XYZ file of C-alpha atoms in Angstrom:
784
model
C -91.880 142.752 100.517
C -90.791 143.001 104.332
C -92.550 144.093 107.320
C -90.772 145.934 110.236
C -93.628 144.793 112.727
C -95.009 141.436 111.624
C -97.405 140.856 114.799
C -99.126 144.388 113.944
C -100.745 142.689 111.236
C -103.062 141.004 113.834
C -104.298 144.533 114.126
C -106.242 143.611 110.760
C -108.802 141.331 113.144
C -110.164 144.485 114.302
C -112.187 144.531 111.285
C -114.756 142.356 113.187
C -115.696 145.473 115.161
C -117.476 147.622 112.530
C -119.000 144.552 111.254
C -120.533 143.214 114.588
C -121.402 146.900 115.241
C -123.251 147.012 111.949
C -125.199 144.069 112.401
C -126.089 144.833 115.993
C -127.074 148.125 115.596
C -128.839 148.295 112.310
C -132.222 149.847 112.368
C -135.176 147.489 112.033
C -138.338 148.660 109.770
C -141.318 150.012 111.938
C -144.733 149.145 110.885
C -146.890 151.503 109.768
C -150.637 151.649 108.399
C -151.306 153.718 105.182
C -154.250 153.705 102.928
C -152.525 153.304 99.778
C -150.395 150.119 100.458
C -149.257 149.461 97.160
C -147.513 152.759 96.435
C -146.274 152.466 100.221
C -144.792 148.978 99.625
C -143.117 150.155 96.318
C -141.457 153.311 98.296
C -140.359 151.186 101.239
C -138.737 148.729 98.796
C -136.563 151.268 97.312
C -135.875 152.910 100.448
C -134.775 149.696 101.848
C -132.208 149.096 99.073
C -130.809 152.663 99.085
C -130.319 152.208 102.860
C -128.649 148.813 102.547
C -126.184 150.276 100.043
C -125.433 153.237 102.188
C -124.460 150.922 105.218
C -122.667 148.223 102.928
C -120.599 151.306 101.900
C -119.865 152.899 105.157
C -119.211 149.300 106.415
C -116.619 148.929 103.688
C -114.865 152.341 104.442
C -114.767 151.616 107.892
C -113.085 148.094 107.394
C -110.754 149.607 104.740
C -109.440 152.464 107.571
C -108.685 149.602 110.201
C -107.027 147.364 107.432
C -104.948 150.294 106.159
C -103.993 151.483 109.612
C -102.804 147.919 110.826
C -100.811 147.474 107.436
C -99.232 150.851 107.863
C -98.136 150.064 111.385
C -96.621 146.861 110.463
C -94.102 149.065 108.389
C -94.046 147.235 105.062
C -91.248 148.072 102.639
C -89.940 147.021 99.595
C -86.160 147.317 97.881
C -85.736 150.290 95.673
C -85.346 148.035 92.325
C -88.893 146.535 93.250
C -90.813 149.667 93.812
C -91.998 149.418 90.617
C -93.557 146.263 90.952
C -95.235 146.772 94.329
C -96.428 149.757 92.737
C -98.086 148.093 89.835
C -99.562 145.878 92.385
C -101.103 148.935 94.305
C -102.336 149.954 91.267
C -104.047 146.519 90.620
C -105.434 146.229 93.969
C -106.990 150.071 93.455
C -108.695 148.839 90.131
C -110.001 145.700 91.771
C -111.809 147.629 94.609
C -113.393 149.748 92.233
C -114.645 147.331 89.865
C -115.668 145.362 92.919
C -117.499 148.434 94.096
C -119.256 148.678 90.741
C -120.308 145.167 90.739
C -121.692 145.215 94.276
C -123.789 148.257 93.228
C -124.933 146.395 90.179
C -126.265 143.450 92.213
C -127.820 145.637 94.867
C -129.684 147.981 91.963
C -130.730 144.803 89.972
C -128.819 145.592 86.982
C -129.214 143.407 84.070
C -127.424 139.953 83.866
C -125.308 141.113 81.212
C -123.618 143.988 83.339
C -123.478 141.868 86.320
C -121.916 139.112 84.635
C -119.511 141.301 83.100
C -118.317 143.032 86.012
C -117.937 139.766 87.903
C -115.591 138.081 85.107
C -113.740 141.856 85.535
C -113.599 141.066 89.256
C -112.331 137.348 88.872
C -109.815 138.489 86.410
C -108.250 141.007 88.618
C -108.143 138.655 91.363
C -106.271 136.167 89.369
C -103.844 138.618 87.955
C -103.372 140.477 91.641
C -102.464 136.988 93.034
C -99.829 136.245 90.336
C -98.305 139.724 90.646
C -98.126 139.141 94.529
C -96.303 135.662 93.764
C -94.132 136.874 91.440
C -92.981 139.824 93.866
C -92.473 137.432 96.512
C -90.310 135.052 94.522
C -88.081 138.271 93.635
C -87.701 139.094 97.205
C -86.696 135.687 97.880
C -84.086 135.586 95.053
C -82.475 139.075 96.111
C -82.016 137.448 99.856
C -83.465 140.480 101.585
C -84.033 139.132 105.148
C -83.851 140.430 108.651
C -81.703 144.073 108.748
C -79.793 142.649 111.819
C -78.654 139.532 109.881
C -74.952 139.092 109.206
C -73.754 140.766 106.077
C -70.656 140.693 103.635
C -69.160 144.071 103.866
C -66.055 145.341 101.561
C -64.774 148.939 102.667
C -63.113 150.565 99.793
C -60.754 153.547 100.565
C -59.290 156.064 98.051
C -55.788 156.288 99.201
C -54.758 158.593 96.414
C -52.403 161.614 97.412
C -55.273 163.813 97.619
C -56.604 162.294 100.405
C -53.689 163.893 102.432
C -55.660 167.016 102.217
C -56.195 168.607 105.761
C -59.471 170.091 106.638
C -60.591 170.487 110.393
C -57.117 169.205 111.646
C -57.816 166.004 109.796
C -56.442 164.407 106.538
C -59.289 163.039 104.506
C -57.903 159.518 104.923
C -58.144 160.268 108.793
C -61.549 160.914 108.512
C -62.413 157.982 106.511
C -60.780 155.781 108.849
C -62.532 157.322 111.849
C -66.098 156.603 110.102
C -65.040 153.503 109.230
C -63.897 152.350 112.580
C -67.259 153.294 113.827
C -69.132 151.496 111.142
C -67.138 148.422 111.720
C -68.674 148.283 115.379
C -72.160 148.660 113.623
C -72.172 145.762 111.291
C -74.192 142.450 112.451
C -72.506 139.953 114.330
C -70.826 137.226 111.970
C -70.182 139.501 109.368
C -67.184 139.118 106.851
C -65.301 142.386 106.135
C -62.508 142.939 103.813
C -60.541 146.473 103.513
C -59.613 147.277 100.079
C -57.410 150.459 98.879
C -56.000 152.063 95.934
C -52.733 149.768 95.988
C -52.897 147.255 93.174
C -52.750 144.412 95.229
C -55.094 141.404 95.627
C -57.981 141.669 98.070
C -59.638 139.240 100.475
C -61.973 138.985 103.430
C -60.083 139.527 106.639
C -59.912 136.777 109.143
C -62.101 138.663 111.911
C -63.359 142.007 112.603
C -60.287 142.794 114.711
C -57.862 141.888 111.433
C -60.014 144.500 109.308
C -59.712 147.288 112.108
C -55.937 146.704 112.122
C -56.135 147.044 108.307
C -58.028 150.130 108.808
C -55.291 151.552 111.036
C -52.562 150.956 108.742
C -54.135 152.675 105.903
C -51.358 155.043 104.014
C -51.629 157.321 100.931
C -50.435 155.750 97.839
C -48.342 157.693 95.325
C -49.397 155.800 92.593
C -52.917 154.911 92.752
C -55.351 152.779 90.797
C -58.060 154.865 89.527
C -61.159 154.242 91.942
C -63.634 152.657 89.642
C -61.171 149.969 88.885
C -60.735 149.630 92.620
C -64.606 149.406 92.956
C -64.743 146.742 90.194
C -62.269 144.707 92.111
C -64.424 145.217 95.226
C -67.566 143.897 93.367
C -65.741 140.875 92.247
C -64.624 140.336 96.023
C -68.071 140.721 97.609
C -69.805 138.388 95.141
C -67.617 135.676 96.195
C -69.228 135.596 99.629
C -71.922 133.069 100.556
C -73.872 135.872 102.970
C -77.429 136.593 101.801
C -76.539 140.400 102.278
C -73.536 142.035 100.393
C -72.633 145.607 100.764
C -69.903 148.064 99.569
C -68.682 151.228 101.439
C -66.578 153.679 99.262
C -64.865 156.058 101.195
C -63.791 159.098 98.995
C -63.037 162.633 98.617
C -65.306 162.800 95.448
C -62.971 164.776 93.491
C -63.268 164.721 89.859
C -59.771 163.017 89.373
C -60.475 160.199 91.269
C -63.214 159.070 89.415
C -63.070 160.169 85.619
C -59.335 159.948 85.191
C -59.455 156.195 83.972
C -62.938 155.121 84.496
C -63.569 151.384 84.776
C -65.664 150.425 81.387
C -69.143 148.564 82.171
C -68.803 149.615 85.906
C -72.285 150.852 85.735
C -73.498 147.768 83.780
C -71.875 145.507 86.566
C -73.546 147.046 89.467
C -76.658 147.019 87.714
C -76.481 143.168 87.151
C -75.459 142.724 90.464
C -78.558 144.508 92.125
C -78.304 142.126 95.476
C -75.014 144.181 96.267
C -75.974 147.193 98.255
C -73.303 150.173 97.394
C -72.915 153.288 99.608
C -70.435 156.307 98.843
C -69.185 158.164 102.045
C -67.997 161.679 101.174
C -65.187 162.779 103.466
C -63.942 165.642 101.008
C -64.161 169.327 101.735
C -66.854 171.165 99.818
C -64.818 174.310 99.738
C -61.072 173.439 99.663
C -58.165 175.692 99.944
C -55.164 175.254 98.014
C -52.137 176.544 96.211
C -50.121 173.990 93.944
C -47.248 173.978 91.973
C -47.657 172.635 88.298
C -45.519 170.495 86.018
C -42.005 171.663 85.221
C -40.812 172.063 81.979
C -37.007 172.210 81.519
C -35.131 173.465 78.314
C -32.963 170.557 78.497
C -32.103 167.805 80.906
C -28.350 167.228 79.733
C -26.746 170.935 79.143
C -23.319 171.648 78.083
C -20.887 173.626 80.536
C -21.761 177.227 80.943
C -25.154 177.178 79.389
C -28.262 178.397 80.773
C -30.990 176.478 82.031
C -34.436 177.569 81.743
C -37.205 176.129 83.993
C -41.028 176.883 83.535
C -44.082 176.036 85.077
C -47.290 177.199 86.869
C -48.625 177.905 90.220
C -52.588 177.862 90.660
C -55.051 178.618 93.369
C -58.227 177.019 94.814
C -60.351 178.875 96.929
C -59.789 182.422 98.256
C -57.230 184.342 96.448
C -53.808 185.128 98.374
C -49.949 185.764 97.565
C -47.686 183.082 97.226
C -43.792 183.300 97.727
C -42.098 180.550 95.095
C -38.291 179.646 95.963
C -35.771 177.986 93.693
C -33.225 175.968 95.267
C -30.315 173.989 94.227
C -28.305 171.665 96.018
C -24.287 172.234 96.008
C -22.387 169.230 94.487
C -20.550 167.307 96.735
C -18.742 164.032 95.478
C -18.315 162.485 98.776
C -22.552 162.714 99.783
C -24.885 161.204 99.917
C -23.627 158.778 102.576
C -25.020 157.051 105.700
C -24.133 158.822 108.893
C -24.960 157.691 112.407
C -28.164 155.785 110.849
C -29.115 158.904 108.819
C -28.873 160.005 105.416
C -26.576 162.995 104.492
C -27.273 164.895 101.147
C -25.771 167.998 99.967
C -26.738 171.363 101.130
C -29.325 173.254 99.170
C -29.217 177.046 97.968
C -31.852 179.435 97.492
C -31.072 180.575 94.067
C -33.979 182.611 93.301
C -37.610 183.832 94.294
C -40.942 184.959 93.424
C -43.887 186.504 94.996
C -47.109 185.813 93.036
C -50.619 187.387 93.782
C -53.194 184.732 93.142
C -57.274 185.144 92.527
C -59.579 182.538 93.316
C -59.112 179.933 90.732
C -56.353 181.654 88.734
C -53.203 180.020 87.561
C -49.907 181.981 86.824
C -46.996 181.051 84.559
C -43.773 181.083 86.259
C -40.052 181.124 84.795
C -36.678 181.067 86.445
C -33.267 181.112 84.635
C -30.333 178.784 86.222
C -26.615 179.497 85.250
C -23.348 178.799 86.309
C -23.733 174.845 87.018
C -20.563 172.986 87.123
C -19.844 169.739 85.572
C -22.016 166.871 87.039
C -25.445 166.160 88.025
C -27.500 168.662 89.701
C -30.885 168.338 91.713
C -33.048 170.926 93.123
C -36.712 172.154 93.180
C -39.393 174.773 93.453
C -41.364 175.203 96.635
C -44.053 177.319 97.871
C -43.029 178.759 101.235
C -45.415 178.330 104.064
C -47.919 175.499 104.384
C -51.471 174.934 103.176
C -54.184 172.106 103.469
C -52.042 169.863 100.685
C -48.384 169.896 101.349
C -47.241 167.518 98.483
C -47.838 169.780 95.621
C -46.008 172.423 96.940
C -42.628 171.279 95.793
C -41.701 170.292 92.508
C -38.292 168.300 92.142
C -35.982 168.287 88.874
C -32.526 166.938 87.999
C -30.177 168.221 85.104
C -26.734 166.960 83.961
C -23.814 169.378 82.999
C -21.344 167.668 80.835
C -18.606 168.756 78.370
C -19.158 169.115 74.831
C -20.082 165.905 73.121
C -17.399 164.599 70.309
C -18.734 164.656 66.903
C -16.363 163.473 64.132
C -17.030 165.358 60.619
C -15.897 163.490 57.544
C -16.096 164.944 54.121
C -14.186 164.603 50.719
C -11.993 167.612 49.868
C -13.858 170.773 48.323
C -16.977 169.714 50.185
C -18.339 172.513 52.248
C -18.607 171.658 56.145
C -19.439 174.975 57.690
C -23.115 174.950 56.914
C -23.580 171.747 59.149
C -20.953 172.727 62.028
C -22.145 176.114 62.431
C -25.543 174.903 62.734
C -24.726 172.416 65.412
C -22.168 174.176 67.299
C -22.026 178.004 66.349
C -19.003 179.779 66.752
C -20.172 182.104 69.509
C -21.329 179.019 71.504
C -17.928 177.461 71.074
C -16.004 180.583 72.076
C -17.861 180.876 75.347
C -17.821 177.257 76.022
C -21.784 176.676 75.718
C -21.316 174.576 72.546
C -23.065 171.152 72.936
C -20.885 169.345 70.544
C -17.359 169.605 69.915
C -16.893 168.887 66.298
C -13.892 167.527 64.649
C -13.569 167.790 61.002
C -11.410 165.497 58.997
C -10.710 164.663 55.284
C -12.903 161.227 54.249
C -9.535 159.829 53.541
C -8.491 159.564 56.924
C -11.221 157.197 58.343
C -9.042 154.137 58.268
C -6.760 155.933 60.939
C -9.312 157.355 63.250
C -10.522 155.516 66.354
C -14.495 155.931 66.051
C -14.971 155.091 69.391
C -13.706 158.254 70.784
C -16.561 159.783 69.070
C -20.169 160.222 70.165
C -21.185 160.290 66.701
C -19.801 160.417 62.984
C -21.248 162.428 60.161
C -20.370 161.516 56.543
C -21.108 164.790 54.470
C -21.441 164.001 50.747
C -19.042 161.103 50.697
C -17.265 159.559 47.943
C -17.249 156.018 47.151
C -16.172 153.972 50.284
C -13.927 150.716 50.313
C -15.655 147.593 51.833
C -13.398 147.821 54.611
C -14.346 151.155 55.788
C -18.117 150.323 55.275
C -17.431 147.407 57.550
C -15.641 149.559 60.337
C -18.587 152.008 60.070
C -21.063 149.098 60.565
C -19.320 147.705 63.480
C -18.969 151.347 65.270
C -22.643 151.365 64.799
C -23.464 147.752 66.226
C -21.306 149.127 69.367
C -23.432 151.805 70.287
C -22.237 154.630 67.957
C -24.323 157.340 65.778
C -23.917 157.422 62.013
C -25.246 160.097 60.052
C -24.901 159.832 56.243
C -25.895 163.014 53.907
C -25.637 161.770 50.247
C -24.804 164.243 47.462
C -23.427 164.400 44.100
C -20.138 162.404 45.136
C -21.962 159.271 45.584
C -22.172 156.124 42.984
C -24.456 153.720 43.151
C -22.237 151.030 42.210
C -19.903 151.808 45.212
C -22.766 151.885 47.817
C -24.252 148.584 47.062
C -22.375 146.395 48.992
C -23.988 144.199 52.035
C -22.604 146.552 54.660
C -23.643 149.593 52.988
C -26.913 148.456 52.293
C -27.511 148.056 56.193
C -26.457 151.290 56.852
C -28.363 153.030 53.939
C -31.562 151.046 54.488
C -31.652 150.014 50.938
C -30.098 150.125 47.284
C -28.935 153.591 46.051
C -30.550 153.921 42.439
C -30.405 157.170 40.682
C -30.453 160.896 41.347
C -33.745 162.398 40.664
C -34.020 165.978 39.106
C -36.891 168.411 39.872
C -37.802 171.588 38.486
C -38.037 173.295 41.885
C -41.079 172.230 43.160
C -40.213 169.436 45.280
C -39.333 169.904 49.176
C -39.454 168.110 52.269
C -42.535 167.188 54.323
C -43.455 165.834 57.177
C -44.735 161.903 57.633
C -44.572 161.008 61.050
C -44.237 163.949 63.894
C -44.176 161.067 66.526
C -40.486 160.351 65.479
C -38.046 162.305 68.086
C -36.174 163.906 64.932
C -39.580 165.480 63.934
C -41.203 165.889 67.255
C -39.602 169.280 67.838
C -41.999 170.683 64.784
C -44.984 168.969 66.375
C -46.692 172.268 67.580
C -45.763 174.132 64.529
C -46.148 171.599 61.551
C -48.360 173.512 59.393
C -46.296 176.738 59.724
C -43.072 175.351 58.658
C -42.334 176.940 55.068
C -40.472 173.974 53.580
C -41.599 175.198 50.133
C -39.433 178.186 50.313
C -36.459 175.756 50.604
C -36.805 173.619 47.491
C -34.897 170.338 46.628
C -33.418 170.411 43.216
C -31.693 166.794 43.212
C -31.682 163.837 45.337
C -30.882 160.345 45.425
C -33.447 157.616 44.895
C -33.571 154.917 47.377
C -35.231 151.525 46.263
C -36.003 148.441 47.850
C -36.104 149.813 51.281
C -35.120 147.149 54.120
C -37.353 146.097 56.729
C -35.091 147.270 59.399
C -35.723 150.692 58.047
C -38.128 153.600 58.677
C -39.092 156.377 56.612
C -38.665 159.573 58.593
C -39.311 162.334 56.088
C -40.391 162.270 52.406
C -40.220 164.644 49.657
C -43.359 166.159 48.066
C -42.970 163.689 45.298
C -43.221 160.992 47.978
C -39.668 159.754 47.399
C -37.609 158.941 50.645
C -36.092 161.964 52.135
C -34.825 160.904 55.769
C -34.695 157.206 56.670
C -33.552 155.530 59.796
C -32.159 152.266 60.057
C -33.170 150.240 63.065
C -31.614 146.823 64.427
C -28.076 148.186 66.057
C -27.468 149.361 69.304
C -26.505 152.595 67.766
C -28.559 154.793 65.623
C -28.199 155.401 61.625
C -29.902 158.285 59.917
C -29.443 158.707 55.948
C -30.355 161.841 54.284
C -30.669 161.552 50.403
C -29.808 165.121 49.532
C -26.745 166.822 51.080
C -26.658 169.606 53.655
C -23.079 170.986 52.271
C -23.987 172.184 48.869
C -23.414 176.253 48.442
C -25.032 178.506 46.043
C -24.411 178.079 42.690
C -23.594 180.608 39.953
C -26.753 181.650 37.416
C -27.230 178.576 35.123
C -25.826 176.110 37.621
C -28.349 174.867 40.329
C -27.400 173.380 43.689
C -28.725 170.209 45.114
C -31.073 172.300 47.341
C -31.501 175.197 49.004
C -31.859 174.172 52.783
C -28.813 175.592 54.356
C -28.643 178.346 51.817
C -32.392 179.814 51.653
C -33.542 182.869 53.616
C -34.222 182.566 57.230
C -33.493 178.860 57.334
C -34.424 178.182 60.598
C -35.986 174.682 59.784
C -32.830 173.410 58.356
C -31.156 174.872 61.774
C -33.695 173.055 63.959
C -33.801 169.740 61.383
C -29.882 169.036 61.576
C -29.674 169.597 65.587
C -32.615 167.198 66.161
C -30.755 164.389 63.832
C -27.523 165.044 65.676
C -29.273 164.824 69.101
C -30.928 161.559 68.135
C -27.348 160.262 67.060
C -25.670 160.947 70.232
C -28.932 160.034 72.078
C -28.665 163.152 74.275
C -32.690 163.786 73.673
C -32.950 159.961 75.065
C -31.291 160.882 78.343
C -34.178 161.604 80.540
C -33.653 162.557 84.336
C -37.070 163.541 85.256
C -40.136 161.093 85.736
C -43.538 160.598 87.020
C -44.333 158.530 89.670
C -44.282 154.818 88.869
C -42.309 155.050 85.798
C -39.371 152.874 85.226
C -36.043 155.341 85.410
C -33.679 154.333 82.860
C -30.046 156.179 82.710
C -27.568 155.090 79.956
C -24.716 153.653 81.698
C -21.544 152.980 79.258
C -19.426 150.377 80.619
C -16.279 151.826 79.590
C -16.905 155.188 81.198
C -19.525 154.240 84.242
C -19.467 152.106 87.169
C -21.331 148.892 87.136
C -22.792 148.821 90.471
C -24.629 151.519 92.077
C -26.006 152.642 95.792
C -29.329 153.977 95.372
C -30.398 156.521 98.017
C -34.522 156.839 97.636
C -36.402 160.235 99.057
C -36.864 158.349 102.394
C -33.211 157.748 102.807
C -33.516 153.941 102.147
C -30.348 152.138 100.729
C -30.400 149.754 97.998
C -28.103 148.330 95.486
C -28.460 148.602 91.534
C -26.566 146.849 89.080
C -26.197 148.142 85.307
C -27.489 146.019 82.681
C -26.964 146.486 78.911
C -25.115 149.604 79.236
C -28.128 151.228 81.511
C -29.474 151.665 85.016
C -32.897 150.697 85.401
C -35.060 151.905 88.665
C -38.341 150.208 88.821
C -39.832 151.313 92.133
C -40.268 155.158 91.906
C -43.757 155.529 93.666
C -42.286 158.084 96.244
C -41.779 161.663 94.979
C -38.422 163.581 95.401
C -34.698 163.238 94.414
C -33.095 159.852 93.853
C -29.612 159.580 94.131
C -26.990 156.956 92.731
C -23.223 156.649 93.983
C -20.697 154.326 92.524
C -16.831 154.205 92.427
C -14.948 154.010 89.023
C -11.113 155.760 89.888
C -13.194 157.993 92.470
C -16.709 158.437 93.806
C -19.676 158.611 90.746
C -22.917 160.754 91.865
C -25.908 160.322 89.586
C -29.316 160.700 90.068
C -33.353 161.614 88.736
C -36.295 163.144 90.046
C -39.787 161.825 91.009
C -42.965 163.972 90.592
C -46.571 163.408 90.748
C -48.578 164.225 87.672
C -50.585 167.669 87.886
C -54.063 165.917 88.395
C -52.769 164.240 91.648
C -53.387 167.454 93.276
C -56.741 168.530 91.543
C -59.456 169.056 94.443
C -62.259 169.855 91.800
C -65.416 168.236 93.100
C -67.631 165.673 91.152
C -71.143 166.659 90.924
C -73.650 163.914 92.349
C -75.153 164.119 88.567
C -71.685 163.274 87.462
C -71.331 160.098 89.410
C -74.531 158.572 88.054
C -73.229 157.580 84.692
C -70.036 155.947 86.156
C -72.273 154.054 88.943
C -75.706 154.018 87.730
C -78.542 156.463 88.587
C -80.424 155.257 91.908
C -77.713 152.537 91.975
C -75.815 153.716 95.151
C -76.508 155.765 98.623
C -74.761 158.809 99.494
C -73.837 160.044 102.972
C -71.475 162.773 104.243
C -71.691 161.552 108.116
C -72.771 158.829 110.381
C -76.174 159.866 111.076
C -76.518 159.957 107.029
C -74.872 156.486 106.785
C -77.207 155.240 109.665
C -80.366 156.350 107.563
C -79.195 155.137 104.115
C -78.221 151.630 105.590
C -81.789 151.460 107.023
C -83.382 152.367 103.906
C -81.418 150.149 101.804
C -81.720 147.121 104.060
C -85.374 147.548 104.718
C -86.003 149.242 101.416
C -88.470 151.617 100.449
C -91.455 151.852 102.932
C -95.093 152.473 102.029
C -96.092 153.747 105.541
C -96.139 157.485 104.579
C -98.370 156.439 101.542
C -100.576 154.133 103.844
C -100.986 156.607 106.437
C -102.085 159.033 103.670
C -104.909 156.725 102.296
C -105.996 156.074 106.144
C -106.199 159.742 106.233
C -108.100 160.176 103.156
C -110.590 157.034 103.856
C -111.394 158.487 107.319
C -112.261 161.928 105.552
C -114.468 160.108 102.958
C -116.146 157.975 105.583
C -117.283 160.823 107.833
C -118.342 162.767 104.917
C -120.551 160.136 103.448
C -122.021 159.578 107.000
C -122.681 162.878 107.730
C -124.599 162.864 104.433
C -126.429 159.909 104.770
C -127.406 160.709 108.299
C -128.006 164.303 108.390
C -131.504 165.030 110.066
C -134.478 165.780 107.717
C -135.024 169.738 107.476
């Protein structure tokens, strides 16, 4: 327990005043002569005892008033975690007073020895218990180091520097408001205090050399585009402050108290760690707006990131409103390709000019979200960068723009090999329909050749090679295909009735097939394809409709068995009889997919069943999607990613025989960096800033590429976190909440001094005074 004014405890010496007055002013008995002396003496003894009891009781109440008043003015207090201990002490003291009064009454009234002995024993036990409890409470206070309020402290100032803190309210960003309060707080800390400034960057924290260094750190605070979640930052601050040797340790957390800052990735066990470190005082300073107003764009979804020439790009997104409803104008901008740009000119970065391609006006109600859809066509060959933008300004500017990058390229060359008599149209029309080929929108340029021409073809001229129902290959052909895959090519094998196990058993064939070809399986028409792993890129397109795909309407009548599947092989899709249907072989630079039933078998006359009805069934859309996803995986078209979230590593394929080895990287801020391709790919790790990133190299002329970076949609969520929701994260009654400087002053005073007994003691003084007045009037009222 601590006292704000120790000197006022000397006021308890005023207890002597009522005692002296009692001794000086007590009435002396007067001598009277009565005839019935015996009865009068008995009555006199009875009256004397009653009067004596009344005097002692009033003396006790008057002494208690002075003692309580002296203790109350001394302002005793305890820390909040010790409130229960001192409350228990108060209960023990109250019981001691009651039992002591009963024992005194028993002595004055001459009760039996058993009653007096029992009450006196109870008084002794209560005194011992009270003394022991007081000693334990004092030891607890000494261990927690609660000392003078003006002694030095170890203070860690934690700042939420996530992008949400850029929200402008009352002409200040939330981070500027936090820095202003922190600067004031820094001047209020006691002399000799240790101070550390910790923000949402993933960097090590340490105490500043002095208060001036801490002030400079506060002035240099900036938002972090890839922030560490605030509970994890708080856990790091807790570890730091516990390394200090100061007797008092405090953490001040400056936050806008938005839900995403606290609940997106909460630190496990933070509440329990804070409970263990009960000597560390925690303050949550809320600098957020209670009624934010903001219009935000959601994440963009592109129909494709790599497009064939003259195809159409579909952009889908959303726009949402927080606060009062209003209209928003959404504009679509696309940069005009220029092979000479970007470049540095007069110290500034010149980029291609952006052209407004489309716009929408959207009416939004409070809390409403509306979908957006834009179509973009007429894009030339090359890389195109653009963005969606909300016209005008609001409180949070960074979520008013969403960037995107797409690449338009010529149709990828695909070689289709098949023996004579094998129908290739089911495959080629599925991946490159006639209408798309005629209008130049086909993504693949399929070249169909007979299998016998394989030795005379330069396989490296093609992005993928597909064998449809191949006949036995000589070992040299298998070796050529294996070498093609090892150099990064994609190979698709669709086995049919032309296959022979003996001719597909060599080592190069096993490495490509993924196992040993055993025998053809015949079914009763009740076997069909099923899903096993929807996380694979080939089957991921079916993820949202997996339960609605009618594979049972496209039965498989015959298929090959694949035994002793290699460790480098992965089962992508099985049949309903649990045999392998689609297998991928890994371990090469390129990719290999083997399907154990063909996609080229036509409908057979009555009495003769085809191998399957995948391409020939009614409304065979599952087959169409499957072969397109297989080919996209083989050519790695689905693996080309041009749009990233902040903090992710951007990886672009970079074939060494067609692309430059070195690039100049232009960041969204115009900063210039050198990037070198390694293992046929360009990697950019530092992508924390949202915006367009541009790569410029030279190979027979300028080569311009790029990618875009955006923040996740949750980065701009301004939904407030209720105080009740913060309790499970930090622990109930474990932190002090404040919104301004006055509340910080009050909270710090309460935390350092603890919870005061002053209100309770003053209430007790009033109660005892009232009781004394009531008893005095009753004892000394004039006889009627």
